PDB file of C-alpha atoms and ligand atoms in Angstrom:
ATOM      1  CA  MET L   1     -47.554 188.791  89.567  1.00 74.00           C
ATOM      2  CA  MET L   2     -50.272 191.407  90.074  1.00 86.00           C
ATOM      3  CA  ASP L   3     -53.168 191.447  87.638  1.00 91.00           C
ATOM      4  CA  GLU L   4     -54.484 194.612  86.014  1.00 92.00           C
ATOM      5  CA  GLN L   5     -57.226 195.188  88.625  1.00 94.00           C
ATOM      6  CA  GLU L   6     -54.770 194.934  91.507  1.00 95.00           C
ATOM      7  CA  VAL L   7     -52.327 197.321  89.822  1.00 94.00           C
ATOM      8  CA  ALA L   8     -55.205 199.737  89.227  1.00 96.00           C
ATOM      9  CA  ARG L   9     -56.275 199.541  92.895  1.00 97.00           C
ATOM     10  CA  TYR L  10     -52.775 200.378  94.116  1.00 96.00           C
ATOM     11  CA  TRP L  11     -52.390 203.324  91.738  1.00 97.00           C
ATOM     12  CA  GLU L  12     -55.851 204.656  92.503  1.00 98.00           C
ATOM     13  CA  GLY L  13     -55.122 204.355  96.221  1.00 98.00           C
ATOM     14  CA  ASN L  14     -51.973 206.451  95.788  1.00 97.00           C
ATOM     15  CA  ALA L  15     -53.223 208.895  93.163  1.00 98.00           C
ATOM     16  CA  GLU L  16     -54.317 211.708  95.483  1.00 98.00           C
ATOM     17  CA  THR L  17     -51.049 211.741  97.448  1.00 98.00           C
ATOM     18  CA  TRP L  18     -48.943 211.194  94.309  1.00 97.00           C
ATOM     19  CA  THR L  19     -50.586 214.157  92.574  1.00 98.00           C
ATOM     20  CA  ARG L  20     -50.074 216.423  95.581  1.00 98.00           C
ATOM     21  CA  HIS L  21     -46.428 215.402  95.907  1.00 97.00           C
ATOM     22  CA  VAL L  22     -45.469 215.695  92.215  1.00 97.00           C
ATOM     23  CA  ARG L  23     -47.207 219.045  91.989  1.00 98.00           C
ATOM     24  CA  THR L  24     -45.200 220.363  94.897  1.00 97.00           C
ATOM     25  CA  GLY L  25     -41.922 219.312  93.303  1.00 96.00           C
ATOM     26  CA  TYR L  26     -41.128 216.089  95.138  1.00 96.00           C
ATOM     27  CA  ASP L  27     -40.696 213.956  92.001  1.00 95.00           C
ATOM     28  CA  VAL L  28     -37.192 215.266  91.498  1.00 95.00           C
ATOM     29  CA  TYR L  29     -36.171 212.256  89.411  1.00 93.00           C
ATOM     30  CA  ARG L  30     -39.046 212.818  86.963  1.00 96.00           C
ATOM     31  CA  ASP L  31     -38.742 216.575  86.661  1.00 96.00           C
ATOM     32  CA  ALA L  32     -34.960 217.007  86.765  1.00 96.00           C
ATOM     33  CA  LEU L  33     -33.781 213.884  84.999  1.00 95.00           C
ATOM     34  CA  ASN L  34     -36.250 211.617  83.255  1.00 96.00           C
ATOM     35  CA  THR L  35     -38.542 214.095  81.529  1.00 97.00           C
ATOM     36  CA  PRO L  36     -35.759 216.392  80.270  1.00 98.00           C
ATOM     37  CA  ALA L  37     -33.859 213.363  78.905  1.00 98.00           C
ATOM     38  CA  PHE L  38     -37.061 211.997  77.334  1.00 98.00           C
ATOM     39  CA  LEU L  39     -37.864 215.301  75.653  1.00 98.00           C
ATOM     40  CA  ALA L  40     -34.277 215.718  74.440  1.00 98.00           C
ATOM     41  CA  LEU L  41     -34.625 212.407  72.556  1.00 98.00           C
ATOM     42  CA  LEU L  42     -38.107 213.125  71.214  1.00 98.00           C
ATOM     43  CA  PRO L  43     -38.473 213.798  67.470  1.00 98.00           C
ATOM     44  CA  VAL L  44     -40.273 217.006  66.504  1.00 98.00           C
ATOM     45  CA  VAL L  45     -43.931 216.526  67.469  1.00 98.00           C
ATOM     46  CA  HIS L  46     -45.314 219.915  66.437  1.00 98.00           C
ATOM     47  CA  GLU L  47     -48.733 219.405  64.815  1.00 98.00           C
ATOM     48  CA  LEU L  48     -48.536 215.614  65.219  1.00 98.00           C
ATOM     49  CA  SER L  49     -51.290 213.655  66.948  1.00 98.00           C
ATOM     50  CA  GLY L  50     -50.074 211.801  70.021  1.00 99.00           C
ATOM     51  CA  LEU L  51     -51.299 209.444  72.718  1.00 99.00           C
ATOM     52  CA  ASP L  52     -49.664 209.423  76.161  1.00 99.00           C
ATOM     53  CA  ILE L  53     -50.161 206.023  77.833  1.00 98.00           C
ATOM     54  CA  GLY L  54     -50.259 205.899  81.641  1.00 98.00           C
ATOM     55  CA  CYS L  55     -50.307 209.689  81.871  1.00 98.00           C
ATOM     56  CA  GLY L  56     -50.796 210.010  85.639  1.00 98.00           C
ATOM     57  CA  GLU L  57     -51.863 213.543  86.574  1.00 98.00           C
ATOM     58  CA  GLY L  58     -50.756 214.670  83.122  1.00 98.00           C
ATOM     59  CA  GLU L  59     -47.683 216.850  83.534  1.00 98.00           C
ATOM     60  CA  ASN L  60     -45.706 215.066  80.848  1.00 98.00           C
ATOM     61  CA  THR L  61     -48.689 215.072  78.494  1.00 98.00           C
ATOM     62  CA  ARG L  62     -48.849 218.839  78.960  1.00 98.00           C
ATOM     63  CA  GLN L  63     -45.147 219.109  78.084  1.00 98.00           C
ATOM     64  CA  LEU L  64     -45.895 217.375  74.761  1.00 98.00           C
ATOM     65  CA  ALA L  65     -48.877 219.642  74.115  1.00 98.00           C
ATOM     66  CA  ARG L  66     -46.682 222.686  74.822  1.00 98.00           C
ATOM     67  CA  GLN L  67     -44.418 221.439  72.025  1.00 98.00           C
ATOM     68  CA  GLY L  68     -47.396 221.733  69.668  1.00 98.00           C
ATOM     69  CA  ALA L  69     -48.602 218.115  69.619  1.00 98.00           C
ATOM     70  CA  ARG L  70     -52.340 217.379  69.568  1.00 98.00           C
ATOM     71  CA  MET L  71     -52.554 215.132  72.612  1.00 99.00           C
ATOM     72  CA  GLN L  72     -54.839 212.505  74.002  1.00 99.00           C
ATOM     73  CA  ALA L  73     -53.929 210.566  77.130  1.00 99.00           C
ATOM     74  CA  VAL L  74     -55.112 207.596  79.160  1.00 98.00           C
ATOM     75  CA  ASP L  75     -54.578 206.290  82.651  1.00 98.00           C
ATOM     76  CA  ILE L  76     -56.168 203.469  84.586  1.00 98.00           C
ATOM     77  CA  ALA L  77     -56.599 205.487  87.800  1.00 98.00           C
ATOM     78  CA  PRO L  78     -59.689 207.753  87.750  1.00 98.00           C
ATOM     79  CA  THR L  79     -58.290 210.172  90.320  1.00 98.00           C
ATOM     80  CA  PHE L  80     -55.332 210.947  88.045  1.00 98.00           C
ATOM     81  CA  ILE L  81     -57.703 211.582  85.136  1.00 98.00           C
ATOM     82  CA  ARG L  82     -59.841 213.866  87.305  1.00 98.00           C
ATOM     83  CA  HIS L  83     -56.791 215.944  88.289  1.00 98.00           C
ATOM     84  CA  ALA L  84     -55.560 216.045  84.694  1.00 98.00           C
ATOM     85  CA  ASN L  85     -58.973 217.194  83.465  1.00 98.00           C
ATOM     86  CA  GLU L  86     -59.211 219.862  86.180  1.00 98.00           C
ATOM     87  CA  THR L  87     -55.858 221.264  85.060  1.00 98.00           C
ATOM     88  CA  GLU L  88     -56.993 221.137  81.422  1.00 98.00           C
ATOM     89  CA  ALA L  89     -60.094 223.109  82.392  1.00 98.00           C
ATOM     90  CA  SER L  90     -58.100 225.805  84.189  1.00 98.00           C
ATOM     91  CA  GLU L  91     -55.124 225.927  81.762  1.00 97.00           C
ATOM     92  CA  PRO L  92     -56.401 224.565  78.416  1.00 98.00           C
ATOM     93  CA  LEU L  93     -53.902 222.929  76.075  1.00 98.00           C
ATOM     94  CA  GLY L  94     -56.456 221.010  74.005  1.00 98.00           C
ATOM     95  CA  ILE L  95     -55.663 217.683  75.694  1.00 98.00           C
ATOM     96  CA  SER L  96     -58.303 214.960  75.917  1.00 98.00           C
ATOM     97  CA  TYR L  97     -57.749 212.654  78.908  1.00 98.00           C
ATOM     98  CA  GLN L  98     -59.698 209.507  79.572  1.00 98.00           C
ATOM     99  CA  GLU L  99     -59.752 206.628  82.005  1.00 98.00           C
ATOM    100  CA  ALA L 100     -58.707 203.530  80.068  1.00 98.00           C
ATOM    101  CA  SER L 101     -56.300 200.643  80.214  1.00 97.00           C
ATOM    102  CA  ALA L 102     -53.131 200.476  78.175  1.00 98.00           C
ATOM    103  CA  ILE L 103     -53.943 196.867  77.328  1.00 97.00           C
ATOM    104  CA  ALA L 104     -57.308 197.741  75.716  1.00 98.00           C
ATOM    105  CA  LEU L 105     -56.915 201.211  74.239  1.00 98.00           C
ATOM    106  CA  PRO L 106     -60.260 202.781  73.209  1.00 98.00           C
ATOM    107  CA  PHE L 107     -58.932 203.956  69.843  1.00 98.00           C
ATOM    108  CA  THR L 108     -59.093 202.630  66.299  1.00 98.00           C
ATOM    109  CA  ASP L 109     -56.060 201.187  64.546  1.00 98.00           C
ATOM    110  CA  ALA L 110     -53.612 203.731  63.120  1.00 98.00           C
ATOM    111  CA  ALA L 111     -55.165 206.673  64.986  1.00 98.00           C
ATOM    112  CA  PHE L 112     -51.960 208.475  66.067  1.00 99.00           C
ATOM    113  CA  ASP L 113     -48.705 209.795  64.631  1.00 98.00           C
ATOM    114  CA  PHE L 114     -46.895 208.845  67.847  1.00 98.00           C
ATOM    115  CA  THR L 115     -47.393 207.272  71.245  1.00 98.00           C
ATOM    116  CA  THR L 116     -45.481 207.848  74.476  1.00 98.00           C
ATOM    117  CA  ALA L 117     -45.262 206.199  77.873  1.00 98.00           C
ATOM    118  CA  PHE L 118     -43.296 208.027  80.553  1.00 98.00           C
ATOM    119  CA  MET L 119     -42.274 205.509  83.232  1.00 97.00           C
ATOM    120  CA  SER L 120     -45.481 203.520  82.944  1.00 97.00           C
ATOM    121  CA  MET L 121     -44.731 200.419  80.864  1.00 95.00           C
ATOM    122  CA  MET L 122     -42.969 198.732  83.790  1.00 91.00           C
ATOM    123  CA  ASP L 123     -46.004 199.382  86.025  1.00 92.00           C
ATOM    124  CA  ILE L 124     -48.567 197.842  83.675  1.00 93.00           C
ATOM    125  CA  ALA L 125     -49.717 194.248  84.125  1.00 92.00           C
ATOM    126  CA  ARG L 126     -49.217 192.415  80.811  1.00 92.00           C
ATOM    127  CA  PRO L 127     -46.726 194.923  79.329  1.00 93.00           C
ATOM    128  CA  GLU L 128     -46.499 192.802  76.183  1.00 95.00           C
ATOM    129  CA  MET L 129     -50.181 193.575  75.527  1.00 97.00           C
ATOM    130  CA  ALA L 130     -49.593 197.272  76.217  1.00 98.00           C
ATOM    131  CA  LEU L 131     -46.758 197.236  73.704  1.00 98.00           C
ATOM    132  CA  ALA L 132     -48.988 195.592  71.092  1.00 98.00           C
ATOM    133  CA  GLU L 133     -51.676 198.197  71.745  1.00 98.00           C
ATOM    134  CA  ALA L 134     -49.213 201.108  71.530  1.00 98.00           C
ATOM    135  CA  TYR L 135     -48.208 199.712  68.129  1.00 98.00           C
ATOM    136  CA  ARG L 136     -51.768 199.006  66.940  1.00 98.00           C
ATOM    137  CA  VAL L 137     -52.912 202.621  67.354  1.00 98.00           C
ATOM    138  CA  LEU L 138     -49.878 204.008  65.492  1.00 98.00           C
ATOM    139  CA  LYS L 139     -50.077 205.110  61.891  1.00 98.00           C
ATOM    140  CA  PRO L 140     -47.588 203.373  59.586  1.00 98.00           C
ATOM    141  CA  GLY L 141     -44.247 205.097  60.103  1.00 97.00           C
ATOM    142  CA  GLY L 142     -45.300 206.472  63.500  1.00 98.00           C
ATOM    143  CA  PHE L 143     -43.142 206.067  66.576  1.00 98.00           C
ATOM    144  CA  PHE L 144     -43.529 204.896  70.173  1.00 98.00           C
ATOM    145  CA  GLN L 145     -41.133 206.388  72.739  1.00 98.00           C
ATOM    146  CA  PHE L 146     -41.111 205.176  76.341  1.00 98.00           C
ATOM    147  CA  SER L 147     -39.001 205.340  79.477  1.00 97.00           C
ATOM    148  CA  ILE L 148     -38.831 202.578  82.089  1.00 94.00           C
ATOM    149  CA  LEU L 149     -36.835 201.767  85.183  1.00 90.00           C
ATOM    150  CA  HIS L 150     -33.581 200.050  84.314  1.00 84.00           C
ATOM    151  CA  PRO L 151     -33.982 196.303  84.998  1.00 77.00           C
ATOM    152  CA  CYS L 152     -31.198 196.536  87.605  1.00 80.00           C
ATOM    153  CA  PHE L 153     -33.706 198.374  89.838  1.00 77.00           C
ATOM    154  CA  VAL L 154     -36.284 195.579  89.541  1.00 71.00           C
ATOM    155  CA  PRO L 155     -34.340 192.462  90.538  1.00 70.00           C
ATOM    156  CA  PRO L 156     -36.141 189.153  91.171  1.00 66.00           C
ATOM    157  CA  TRP L 157     -36.318 189.711  94.948  1.00 65.00           C
ATOM    158  CA  ARG L 158     -38.825 192.518  94.337  1.00 61.00           C
ATOM    159  CA  THR L 159     -41.192 190.125  92.553  1.00 59.00           C
ATOM    160  CA  ARG L 160     -44.245 189.058  94.518  1.00 57.00           C
ATOM    161  CA  GLY L 161     -44.932 185.327  94.562  1.00 51.00           C
TER     162      GLY L 161
HETATM  163  C1  SAM I   1     -44.915 205.943  87.521  1.00 68.76           C
HETATM  164  S1  SAM I   1     -46.539 206.496  87.033  1.00 68.76           S
HETATM  165  C2  SAM I   1     -46.109 207.588  85.705  1.00 68.76           C
HETATM  166  C3  SAM I   1     -47.174 208.634  85.465  1.00 68.76           C
HETATM  167  C4  SAM I   1     -46.842 209.683  84.387  1.00 68.76           C
HETATM  168  N1  SAM I   1     -46.549 209.076  83.097  1.00 68.76           N
HETATM  169  C5  SAM I   1     -45.696 210.565  84.819  1.00 68.76           C
HETATM  170  O1  SAM I   1     -44.609 210.434  84.247  1.00 68.76           O
HETATM  171  O2  SAM I   1     -45.897 211.395  85.718  1.00 68.76           O
HETATM  172  C6  SAM I   1     -47.217 205.046  86.200  1.00 68.76           C
HETATM  173  C7  SAM I   1     -48.652 205.251  85.708  1.00 68.76           C
HETATM  174  O3  SAM I   1     -49.089 204.089  85.006  1.00 68.76           O
HETATM  175  C8  SAM I   1     -50.482 203.978  85.220  1.00 68.76           C
HETATM  176  N2  SAM I   1     -50.931 202.629  84.860  1.00 68.76           N
HETATM  177  C9  SAM I   1     -50.666 201.438  85.449  1.00 68.76           C
HETATM  178  N3  SAM I   1     -51.282 200.433  84.802  1.00 68.76           N
HETATM  179  C10 SAM I   1     -51.959 200.995  83.766  1.00 68.76           C
HETATM  180  C11 SAM I   1     -52.775 200.483  82.709  1.00 68.76           C
HETATM  181  N4  SAM I   1     -53.039 199.172  82.583  1.00 68.76           N
HETATM  182  N5  SAM I   1     -53.303 201.347  81.828  1.00 68.76           N
HETATM  183  C12 SAM I   1     -53.075 202.675  81.923  1.00 68.76           C
HETATM  184  N6  SAM I   1     -52.296 203.232  82.887  1.00 68.76           N
HETATM  185  C13 SAM I   1     -51.753 202.400  83.799  1.00 68.76           C
HETATM  186  C14 SAM I   1     -50.639 204.311  86.690  1.00 68.76           C
HETATM  187  O4  SAM I   1     -51.960 204.597  87.069  1.00 68.76           O
HETATM  188  C15 SAM I   1     -49.677 205.499  86.812  1.00 68.76           C
HETATM  189  O5  SAM I   1     -50.318 206.714  86.570  1.00 68.76           O
END
């Protein structure tokens, strides 16, 4: 199993290319299928405070902000956070992005009305800690919504020794 630092190195190494590709429409699965399905299931978030965990370059965080949520977002790869912040500077939606790990969120307990993770929980080393953190920062009665790859796409033969 990869540890957090190794996962972070891989994502950081891919972040520039990933950002260029998703922003030119190559993440068809995300944009045509996953995100629309995710948003269709999402409760009303207008005027709620939310945290997007593993936000990448931030497109899905921006979708939540466009629905009226007050968003913060974290990712472990600094290049993603730089791109997200550059977009926030040129097209402000009031989103605060920061480089941080899902397994040690830099927020107090009960800070958010809701948390989200779009296709990131299965990429995080120690997902059980990320889940505990997503819960810790939620206000009582808040919700955590996430999407992951179906386990049938991550069979044991993909596991590194
Ligand atoms: C498949 S991408 C999804 C990105 C974004 N949510 C989207 O839908 O475009 C998975 C993301 O998880 C992030 N990630 C992996 N481990 C992380 C960790 N420990 N803490 C925060 N983010 C992490 C990666 O850097 C990457 O941006």
